[in-house]
XYZ file of C-alpha atoms in Angstrom:
289
model
C 6.255 21.531 -10.584
C 3.130 20.826 -12.621
C -0.097 21.439 -10.754
C -2.860 19.104 -11.897
C -6.395 20.420 -11.630
C -9.389 18.151 -11.120
C -8.069 16.075 -8.259
C -9.619 15.977 -4.837
C -7.065 15.954 -2.075
C -8.341 13.798 0.748
C -5.298 14.098 2.952
C -6.462 15.112 6.376
C -5.301 13.563 9.595
C -4.686 13.911 13.275
C -1.112 15.284 13.147
C 1.778 13.460 14.743
C 3.962 15.646 16.915
C 6.413 17.129 14.418
C 9.313 16.914 16.881
C 8.788 13.185 17.330
C 8.621 12.709 13.574
C 11.853 14.611 12.961
C 13.689 12.603 15.578
C 12.382 9.221 14.382
C 13.097 9.046 10.681
C 11.995 5.390 10.557
C 8.370 6.502 10.886
C 7.442 6.343 7.217
C 4.226 7.944 6.022
C 1.788 7.319 3.198
C -0.457 9.955 1.653
C -3.593 8.994 -0.192
C -5.074 10.984 -3.054
C -8.093 9.992 -5.107
C -8.816 11.279 -8.574
C -12.462 12.322 -8.784
C -12.701 12.578 -12.577
C -14.987 9.756 -13.709
C -14.911 10.562 -17.401
C -13.172 7.319 -18.391
C -13.382 3.678 -17.396
C -10.481 1.251 -17.494
C -12.425 -1.965 -17.286
C -15.369 -3.616 -15.629
C -14.666 -6.519 -13.306
C -17.545 -8.812 -12.512
C -16.907 -8.430 -8.789
C -16.178 -4.690 -8.877
C -19.471 -3.808 -7.197
C -18.709 -6.286 -4.427
C -15.374 -4.610 -3.753
C -17.001 -1.186 -3.645
C -19.534 -2.501 -1.151
C -16.687 -3.775 1.015
C -14.947 -0.395 0.865
C -18.137 1.429 1.848
C -18.617 -0.934 4.769
C -15.142 -0.107 6.090
C -15.604 3.609 5.372
C -18.635 3.682 7.624
C -16.536 2.458 10.539
C -13.389 4.597 10.169
C -12.089 7.692 8.493
C -10.673 6.967 5.001
C -6.952 6.055 4.782
C -5.805 9.630 4.265
C -2.721 9.080 6.387
C -1.057 5.777 7.213
C 2.070 4.316 8.757
C 3.862 2.340 6.052
C 4.636 -1.371 6.527
C 8.269 -2.004 7.478
C 9.834 -5.413 8.036
C 11.087 -5.967 11.594
C 9.653 -2.595 12.574
C 5.862 -2.238 12.359
C 5.225 -5.126 14.729
C 2.507 -5.307 17.366
C 4.449 -3.160 19.846
C 5.296 -0.441 17.348
C 1.703 -0.264 16.138
C 0.527 0.174 19.727
C 2.842 3.179 20.035
C 1.715 4.553 16.678
C -1.921 4.343 17.756
C -1.121 6.346 20.879
C 0.279 9.069 18.617
C -2.703 9.147 16.264
C -6.280 7.936 16.663
C -7.054 7.883 12.946
C -3.889 6.912 11.024
C -4.218 3.570 9.278
C -1.641 1.065 10.515
C 0.021 -1.677 8.471
C 1.540 -4.914 9.688
C 4.936 -6.104 8.619
C 4.780 -8.184 5.475
C 3.827 -11.765 6.328
C 4.614 -14.489 3.815
C 1.550 -16.526 2.910
C 3.524 -19.671 3.669
C 4.200 -18.478 7.206
C 0.495 -18.051 7.849
C -0.403 -21.403 6.280
C 2.309 -23.457 7.947
C 1.868 -21.777 11.341
C -1.911 -22.102 11.454
C -1.657 -23.724 14.878
C 0.195 -20.671 16.176
C -1.518 -17.834 14.340
C -1.924 -15.521 17.317
C 1.836 -15.001 17.306
C 1.667 -13.563 13.799
C -1.829 -12.146 13.370
C -3.240 -11.125 16.758
C -3.489 -7.447 17.637
C -5.315 -5.310 20.173
C -8.693 -3.787 19.186
C -7.264 -0.301 19.645
C -5.104 -0.797 16.535
C -8.073 -0.480 14.172
C -8.056 0.587 11.396
C -5.303 -1.867 10.491
C -4.165 -3.479 7.247
C -2.598 -6.924 6.915
C 0.157 -7.052 4.312
C 0.900 -10.461 2.851
C 3.386 -11.642 0.252
C 3.821 -14.761 -1.799
C 3.967 -16.389 -5.205
C 1.776 -19.469 -4.690
C -1.905 -18.836 -5.387
C -3.113 -21.718 -3.240
C -1.157 -20.518 -0.208
C -2.212 -16.908 -0.811
C -5.848 -18.025 -0.790
C -5.409 -20.098 2.377
C -3.510 -17.329 4.170
C -6.210 -14.796 3.336
C -8.935 -17.129 4.582
C -7.065 -17.851 7.826
C -6.614 -14.137 8.499
C -10.346 -13.446 8.354
C -10.898 -14.527 11.956
C -8.678 -11.669 13.168
C -10.774 -8.889 11.685
C -8.306 -6.861 9.643
C -9.792 -3.872 7.838
C -7.970 -4.411 4.541
C -5.636 -6.925 2.902
C -2.617 -5.537 1.063
C -0.444 -7.543 -1.328
C 3.286 -6.786 -1.342
C 4.792 -6.116 -4.765
C 7.466 -3.766 -3.497
C 9.925 -5.567 -1.201
C 13.438 -5.717 -2.755
C 14.991 -8.005 -0.139
C 17.131 -10.807 -1.675
C 15.268 -13.321 0.510
C 11.957 -12.124 -0.896
C 12.523 -10.837 -4.422
C 15.484 -13.149 -5.004
C 15.145 -16.568 -3.419
C 11.425 -16.163 -2.738
C 10.538 -14.822 -6.188
C 7.878 -12.465 -4.860
C 7.807 -8.920 -3.500
C 8.933 -6.373 -6.087
C 9.856 -9.097 -8.574
C 6.127 -9.626 -9.111
C 5.968 -6.269 -10.875
C 7.485 -8.132 -13.825
C 4.439 -10.432 -13.891
C 1.296 -8.279 -13.685
C -0.879 -11.150 -14.919
C 0.038 -13.192 -11.842
C -0.547 -10.203 -9.566
C -4.005 -9.808 -11.080
C -4.723 -13.473 -10.408
C -3.392 -13.190 -6.852
C -5.541 -10.150 -6.141
C -8.619 -11.936 -7.451
C -7.842 -14.856 -5.147
C -7.370 -12.556 -2.164
C -10.598 -10.661 -2.871
C -12.513 -13.925 -3.232
C -11.388 -15.098 0.206
C -12.012 -11.977 2.277
C -14.861 -9.626 3.076
C -12.698 -6.496 3.285
C -11.129 -4.263 0.600
C -7.860 -5.245 -1.070
C -4.902 -3.180 -2.292
C -1.432 -3.519 -3.849
C 1.831 -1.992 -2.616
C 4.414 -1.593 -5.401
C 7.383 0.425 -6.643
C 7.516 2.449 -9.854
C 9.765 -0.114 -11.539
C 12.435 -2.800 -11.243
C 16.026 -2.475 -12.494
C 15.855 -1.429 -16.167
C 12.093 -1.939 -16.282
C 11.465 1.543 -14.971
C 9.695 3.489 -17.689
C 6.383 5.173 -16.997
C 4.758 3.083 -19.749
C 5.813 -0.121 -17.996
C 4.366 1.146 -14.727
C 1.101 1.978 -16.505
C 1.044 -1.483 -18.013
C 1.360 -3.024 -14.551
C -1.407 -0.855 -13.077
C -3.716 -1.408 -16.041
C -3.327 -5.178 -16.146
C -3.708 -5.690 -12.389
C -6.796 -3.477 -12.196
C -8.287 -5.060 -15.314
C -7.756 -8.637 -14.171
C -8.881 -8.134 -10.568
C -11.108 -5.949 -8.388
C -8.076 -3.969 -7.168
C -8.798 -0.244 -7.121
C -6.197 0.994 -4.630
C -2.438 1.071 -5.262
C 0.184 2.269 -2.779
C 3.070 3.629 -4.852
C 6.592 3.791 -3.417
C 7.904 6.366 -5.868
C 11.314 4.764 -6.311
C 12.281 1.866 -8.504
C 13.970 -1.151 -6.912
C 17.461 -2.384 -7.739
C 17.676 -6.138 -7.202
C 21.438 -6.566 -7.421
C 24.245 -4.829 -5.598
C 22.455 -2.832 -2.912
C 20.731 -3.701 0.346
C 17.020 -3.284 1.168
C 17.930 -0.243 3.304
C 19.831 1.307 0.373
C 16.822 0.591 -1.843
C 14.920 3.055 0.332
C 17.396 5.857 -0.338
C 19.622 5.315 -3.404
C 17.117 5.047 -6.279
C 15.829 8.589 -6.804
C 12.256 9.495 -5.942
C 10.110 10.226 -8.981
C 6.934 11.765 -7.648
C 6.092 12.826 -11.204
C 5.211 9.178 -11.945
C 2.715 9.227 -9.107
C 1.146 12.501 -10.251
C 0.860 11.129 -13.788
C -0.936 8.008 -12.516
C -3.572 10.272 -10.956
C -4.090 11.884 -14.339
C -4.103 8.702 -16.401
C -6.128 6.386 -14.131
C -9.010 8.537 -12.884
C -11.039 5.590 -11.574
C -8.319 4.302 -9.259
C -7.082 5.440 -5.854
C -3.351 5.926 -5.309
C -1.386 6.414 -2.108
C 1.986 8.158 -2.205
C 4.820 6.519 -0.271
C 8.530 7.204 -0.039
C 10.525 10.085 1.365
C 7.692 11.455 3.498
C 8.779 11.504 7.131
C 7.536 14.744 8.695
C 4.433 16.885 8.818
C 6.342 19.581 6.902
C 6.874 17.120 4.051
C 3.183 16.219 4.110
C 2.319 19.896 3.744
C 4.832 20.264 0.906
C 3.149 17.436 -1.005
C -0.193 19.173 -0.571
C 1.060 22.372 -2.191
C 1.470 20.597 -5.552
C -2.238 19.915 -5.953
C -5.349 21.887 -6.737
C -7.824 20.524 -4.248
C -11.107 20.812 -2.424
C -11.242 19.760 1.192
């Protein structure tokens, strides 16, 4: 395994009980690493400084998102997040993905979808969609609930989402739209924004194509944080559950992104379910704590 020097490992967390983690394999974990080499710049967005100010504002309130519970449909609901917060005071929690249309069309019943207890902070709202107007409205409506970050889903392989809905992981094939969507989200919130994605879709799974997606989204929007599920998605023939296990993990893509995009922050997702696996990931980095 290649060991990349020059990266600062910022993975530190209040550990979950390892026995609980081994018994509950559905508790997925994200790890966040940030490349500290500032020798190159990808692009300059006009609202980049605004985004950095937002991130600093959140950072003053909570520990950075070194460790987080990944968003899972029909799993990371309000009740689950309450349990997760009992297990860890500092892990960042994610909601289930909420379609922008759901938020917009249920604006008279938003507590059902967006309300959460104060103890769940820091918490990230994940939204999905393919209509810029609804994405903007949904983001604006969510502001009253005080989420700490807004995350845009470009990783869900569900046929209802990526197929009929034409969003989720299918949006990785349209980085220009994702850049526009992220600009719309950032313009309608006062908190940081991020993108959750896979490393590819079907036959569009080369590292160059992944780099093209990251480059275009970060160039066209103030997005500086990407959560990378290090598997590609297969849109035909397998279920969403199988999409979490059948496509092979390619952590080498994630490590290469750290090297090639030094100004961006990346979070590793996929196949990390126990504290032992967290520690194993750490061993592949040269780091300063």
